[in-house]
Amino acid sequence: KLSIDHFLTHTSGGWENNDSDPMFRQQQMDQHKLIAWTLKNRPLDYPPGEHWAYSNFGFCVLGRVIEKITGKSYADSVQSEVLDLCGISDMRIAGNVLTQKVPNEVVYYGETNDGPYWMNVRRMDSHGGWIATPTDLVKFMMRVDGISKVPDILKPESIKDMTNISVVSPNYARGWSVGRTGNPFHTGSLPGTTTIAVCSRMGLNWAAFCNTRRSRTSMTGDLDRLMWNMVRSVKAWNV
């Protein structure tokens, strides 16, 4: 049987982030119709819990679970239960086209045949649809890292569960990748977007965003190295 933890750890057994990713198909469908269509037409590739594969669709399902439990929209639930507690008021779910750009939102630039304004981003709400600034993201990370001086909004046992790697994957926990040094982090890459966010064990958190990407190079890796070089260039941080 599929469980919440299978979706959190990307071990549901199907719907991975490749050319057949359901989240980039059937653009006219809302989340509920897409979930029904996917369950009918896309059987699992593996039994749940036996194989790791990054699944945007799995986190789309988790967004609907939040709506079912709270009785509110996913965005409203996150705002009241998470973002308000972190002092974040400017994050929101993005629009799909350039004419829906909100004040202070960047313009996204794609590569040839990789335009950023063809996707149903609103439908991607719980797996990549948010507009945020690096400052917003760092504010959030400081409240869930278990190490900074700012009080956390999660219990210590929840933070431990969130950052414990999966049995199936040695590098992924629940919503976070975990590097060899034990630093929870996450990258992001979509047409027009490259991001990196790191909760370092030294007590520093950081995030960096670009409003484009290069599909033929590891732009997320370059961005990650750039940020680590900046952090290491300071001999002593006041943390």
Tab-separated table of C-alpha atoms in Angstrom:
chain	number	residue	atom	x	y	z
A	1	LYS	CA	0.000	0.000	0.000
A	2	LEU	CA	1.068	3.557	-0.654
A	3	SER	CA	1.679	5.730	2.387
A	4	ILE	CA	2.383	9.389	3.110
A	5	ASP	CA	5.983	8.432	3.869
A	6	HIS	CA	6.404	6.845	0.441
A	7	PHE	CA	5.539	10.182	-1.152
A	8	LEU	CA	7.729	12.152	1.265
A	9	THR	CA	10.732	9.920	0.547
A	10	HIS	CA	10.057	9.557	-3.210
A	11	THR	CA	9.719	5.809	-2.850
A	12	SER	CA	6.150	5.466	-4.126
A	13	GLY	CA	7.353	3.254	-6.979
A	14	GLY	CA	6.292	5.398	-9.896
A	15	TRP	CA	5.785	8.727	-11.627
A	16	GLU	CA	9.388	9.841	-11.612
A	17	ASN	CA	10.836	13.124	-12.855
A	18	ASN	CA	11.584	12.240	-16.473
A	19	ASP	CA	10.038	12.767	-19.897
A	20	SER	CA	6.895	10.909	-18.807
A	21	ASP	CA	6.374	12.948	-15.604
A	22	PRO	CA	2.575	13.358	-15.244
A	23	MET	CA	3.025	16.893	-13.904
A	24	PHE	CA	4.056	18.049	-17.376
A	25	ARG	CA	1.256	16.207	-19.187
A	26	GLN	CA	-2.447	16.965	-19.610
A	27	GLN	CA	-1.860	20.679	-19.028
A	28	GLN	CA	-5.584	21.468	-19.156
A	29	MET	CA	-6.395	19.335	-16.095
A	30	ASP	CA	-6.451	20.562	-12.500
A	31	GLN	CA	-4.731	18.563	-9.757
A	32	HIS	CA	-7.690	16.320	-8.972
A	33	LYS	CA	-8.359	15.418	-12.609
A	34	LEU	CA	-4.667	14.816	-13.223
A	35	ILE	CA	-4.384	12.516	-10.206
A	36	ALA	CA	-7.385	10.499	-11.378
A	37	TRP	CA	-6.002	10.319	-14.930
A	38	THR	CA	-2.550	9.264	-13.727
A	39	LEU	CA	-3.821	6.536	-11.409
A	40	LYS	CA	-5.927	5.158	-14.263
A	41	ASN	CA	-3.274	5.349	-16.973
A	42	ARG	CA	0.142	5.145	-15.260
A	43	PRO	CA	0.667	1.990	-13.181
A	44	LEU	CA	3.534	1.849	-10.703
A	45	ASP	CA	6.935	0.799	-12.015
A	46	TYR	CA	7.979	-0.749	-8.686
A	47	PRO	CA	6.321	-1.905	-5.477
A	48	PRO	CA	6.067	0.983	-2.975
A	49	GLY	CA	9.090	1.329	-0.724
A	50	GLU	CA	11.556	-0.587	-2.914
A	51	HIS	CA	12.884	2.050	-5.340
A	52	TRP	CA	13.788	5.734	-5.095
A	53	ALA	CA	12.869	8.087	-7.936
A	54	TYR	CA	12.214	11.811	-7.533
A	55	SER	CA	8.468	12.300	-8.017
A	56	ASN	CA	6.861	15.688	-8.570
A	57	PHE	CA	3.537	13.893	-8.835
A	58	GLY	CA	3.967	12.421	-5.368
A	59	PHE	CA	4.269	15.888	-3.856
A	60	CYS	CA	1.236	17.015	-5.852
A	61	VAL	CA	-0.689	14.255	-4.080
A	62	LEU	CA	0.686	15.438	-0.723
A	63	GLY	CA	-0.685	18.910	-1.439
A	64	ARG	CA	-4.141	17.424	-1.818
A	65	VAL	CA	-3.703	15.482	1.429
A	66	ILE	CA	-3.019	18.790	3.189
A	67	GLU	CA	-6.206	20.226	1.679
A	68	LYS	CA	-8.209	17.202	2.825
A	69	ILE	CA	-6.907	17.407	6.395
A	70	THR	CA	-7.143	21.191	6.821
A	71	GLY	CA	-10.278	21.891	4.799
A	72	LYS	CA	-8.435	24.823	3.181
A	73	SER	CA	-6.557	25.309	-0.053
A	74	TYR	CA	-2.956	24.165	-0.063
A	75	ALA	CA	-1.625	27.727	-0.372
A	76	ASP	CA	-3.817	29.038	2.463
A	77	SER	CA	-2.819	26.117	4.671
A	78	VAL	CA	0.887	26.693	4.121
A	79	GLN	CA	0.498	30.407	4.730
A	80	SER	CA	-1.333	30.031	8.044
A	81	GLU	CA	0.419	26.919	9.371
A	82	VAL	CA	3.985	27.618	8.214
A	83	LEU	CA	4.777	30.932	6.577
A	84	ASP	CA	2.979	33.170	9.082
A	85	LEU	CA	4.956	31.488	11.867
A	86	CYS	CA	8.175	32.285	9.991
A	87	GLY	CA	7.310	35.946	9.415
A	88	ILE	CA	6.902	35.427	5.662
A	89	SER	CA	4.070	37.275	3.932
A	90	ASP	CA	5.191	37.703	0.310
A	91	MET	CA	5.333	34.103	-0.950
A	92	ARG	CA	2.577	32.980	-3.288
A	93	ILE	CA	1.796	30.449	-5.984
A	94	ALA	CA	3.015	31.634	-9.378
A	95	GLY	CA	0.960	32.219	-12.483
A	96	ASN	CA	1.466	30.392	-15.752
A	97	VAL	CA	2.148	33.174	-18.239
A	98	LEU	CA	4.081	36.427	-18.338
A	99	THR	CA	0.918	38.537	-18.072
A	100	GLN	CA	0.286	36.961	-14.649
A	101	LYS	CA	3.620	38.187	-13.272
A	102	VAL	CA	3.138	39.792	-9.864
A	103	PRO	CA	4.912	42.953	-8.634
A	104	ASN	CA	8.650	42.363	-7.989
A	105	GLU	CA	8.581	38.944	-9.661
A	106	VAL	CA	11.367	38.412	-12.177
A	107	VAL	CA	10.979	37.577	-15.850
A	108	TYR	CA	12.097	34.012	-16.557
A	109	TYR	CA	14.383	33.291	-19.482
A	110	GLY	CA	14.536	29.915	-21.173
A	111	GLU	CA	16.814	28.313	-23.714
A	112	THR	CA	15.955	27.255	-27.257
A	113	ASN	CA	12.900	24.987	-27.090
A	114	ASP	CA	12.903	25.393	-23.301
A	115	GLY	CA	10.565	28.323	-22.773
A	116	PRO	CA	9.431	28.996	-19.193
A	117	TYR	CA	5.840	30.048	-19.898
A	118	TRP	CA	4.260	26.884	-21.254
A	119	MET	CA	3.901	25.036	-17.938
A	120	ASN	CA	0.838	24.830	-15.707
A	121	VAL	CA	2.761	26.231	-12.724
A	122	ARG	CA	-0.334	26.838	-10.591
A	123	ARG	CA	-0.996	23.110	-10.740
A	124	MET	CA	2.567	22.527	-9.531
A	125	ASP	CA	1.781	24.323	-6.265
A	126	SER	CA	3.029	21.740	-3.758
A	127	HIS	CA	6.054	20.567	-5.730
A	128	GLY	CA	7.482	23.754	-7.199
A	129	GLY	CA	4.877	26.434	-7.802
A	130	TRP	CA	5.880	29.015	-5.200
A	131	ILE	CA	7.308	32.463	-5.881
A	132	ALA	CA	9.803	33.384	-3.174
A	133	THR	CA	12.940	35.381	-2.561
A	134	PRO	CA	16.131	33.842	-1.164
A	135	THR	CA	15.435	35.837	2.003
A	136	ASP	CA	12.010	34.191	2.344
A	137	LEU	CA	13.530	30.762	1.998
A	138	VAL	CA	16.263	31.423	4.546
A	139	LYS	CA	13.661	32.714	7.010
A	140	PHE	CA	11.833	29.415	6.596
A	141	MET	CA	14.958	27.271	6.892
A	142	MET	CA	16.013	29.008	10.103
A	143	ARG	CA	12.738	27.885	11.688
A	144	VAL	CA	13.121	24.193	10.770
A	145	ASP	CA	16.872	23.541	10.976
A	146	GLY	CA	17.243	22.568	14.628
A	147	ILE	CA	20.550	24.420	14.916
A	148	SER	CA	20.143	28.190	14.516
A	149	LYS	CA	19.354	30.522	17.391
A	150	VAL	CA	15.877	31.253	16.025
A	151	PRO	CA	13.176	29.056	17.660
A	152	ASP	CA	11.962	26.234	15.434
A	153	ILE	CA	8.339	25.714	14.459
A	154	LEU	CA	8.839	21.934	14.421
A	155	LYS	CA	9.507	19.549	17.279
A	156	PRO	CA	13.043	18.098	17.462
A	157	GLU	CA	11.749	14.633	16.620
A	158	SER	CA	10.010	16.018	13.509
A	159	ILE	CA	13.217	17.693	12.337
A	160	LYS	CA	15.071	14.415	12.914
A	161	ASP	CA	12.518	12.491	10.846
A	162	MET	CA	12.614	15.146	8.121
A	163	THR	CA	16.390	14.872	7.701
A	164	ASN	CA	16.910	11.137	8.218
A	165	ILE	CA	17.796	9.505	4.917
A	166	SER	CA	15.567	6.888	3.380
A	167	VAL	CA	16.545	3.225	3.632
A	168	VAL	CA	16.174	2.992	-0.135
A	169	SER	CA	18.124	6.162	-0.936
A	170	PRO	CA	21.419	7.005	0.820
A	171	ASN	CA	21.167	10.675	-0.162
A	172	TYR	CA	17.523	11.679	0.308
A	173	ALA	CA	15.435	12.152	3.421
A	174	ARG	CA	11.922	13.653	3.513
A	175	GLY	CA	11.796	16.729	1.327
A	176	TRP	CA	15.551	17.256	1.717
A	177	SER	CA	18.638	15.849	0.099
A	178	VAL	CA	21.345	15.148	2.664
A	179	GLY	CA	24.963	15.466	1.583
A	180	ARG	CA	27.912	13.420	2.734
A	181	THR	CA	28.655	16.085	5.356
A	182	GLY	CA	25.120	15.869	6.736
A	183	ASN	CA	23.965	19.238	5.383
A	184	PRO	CA	20.296	19.149	4.321
A	185	PHE	CA	19.890	20.896	0.984
A	186	HIS	CA	17.703	21.071	-2.087
A	187	THR	CA	18.177	22.141	-5.657
A	188	GLY	CA	15.560	23.313	-8.120
A	189	SER	CA	15.543	23.333	-11.891
A	190	LEU	CA	12.758	24.262	-14.284
A	191	PRO	CA	12.733	26.112	-17.597
A	192	GLY	CA	13.710	29.625	-16.506
A	193	THR	CA	14.757	28.691	-12.963
A	194	THR	CA	17.815	27.325	-11.123
A	195	THR	CA	17.979	27.311	-7.315
A	196	ILE	CA	19.971	26.028	-4.378
A	197	ALA	CA	19.117	26.083	-0.656
A	198	VAL	CA	21.382	24.745	2.106
A	199	CYS	CA	20.960	24.238	5.864
A	200	SER	CA	24.581	23.824	6.919
A	201	ARG	CA	25.650	22.061	10.098
A	202	MET	CA	27.852	25.078	10.913
A	203	GLY	CA	24.681	27.021	11.772
A	204	LEU	CA	24.442	28.982	8.531
A	205	ASN	CA	21.586	28.755	6.043
A	206	TRP	CA	21.624	30.202	2.548
A	207	ALA	CA	19.729	30.227	-0.728
A	208	ALA	CA	20.458	31.461	-4.237
A	209	PHE	CA	18.161	31.742	-7.248
A	210	CYS	CA	18.676	32.339	-10.974
A	211	ASN	CA	15.915	33.203	-13.435
A	212	THR	CA	17.261	30.933	-16.163
A	213	ARG	CA	18.979	27.560	-16.495
A	214	ARG	CA	21.384	25.765	-18.784
A	215	SER	CA	20.216	22.272	-19.537
A	216	ARG	CA	23.555	21.086	-20.929
A	217	THR	CA	25.591	22.023	-17.873
A	218	SER	CA	25.215	21.444	-14.148
A	219	MET	CA	24.072	24.961	-13.350
A	220	THR	CA	22.774	23.873	-9.948
A	221	GLY	CA	26.203	22.446	-9.176
A	222	ASP	CA	27.875	25.672	-10.289
A	223	LEU	CA	25.508	27.704	-8.115
A	224	ASP	CA	26.150	25.410	-5.154
A	225	ARG	CA	29.930	25.714	-5.503
A	226	LEU	CA	29.657	29.497	-5.840
A	227	MET	CA	27.737	29.749	-2.562
A	228	TRP	CA	30.116	27.427	-0.690
A	229	ASN	CA	33.076	29.467	-1.948
A	230	MET	CA	31.440	32.632	-0.660
A	231	VAL	CA	30.754	31.054	2.740
A	232	ARG	CA	34.313	29.734	3.056
A	233	SER	CA	35.813	33.090	2.115
A	234	VAL	CA	34.671	34.496	5.488
A	235	LYS	CA	37.055	33.321	8.197
A	236	ALA	CA	34.623	33.685	11.093
A	237	TRP	CA	30.833	33.966	10.968
A	238	ASN	CA	28.857	35.386	13.849
A	239	VAL	CA	26.293	32.592	14.200
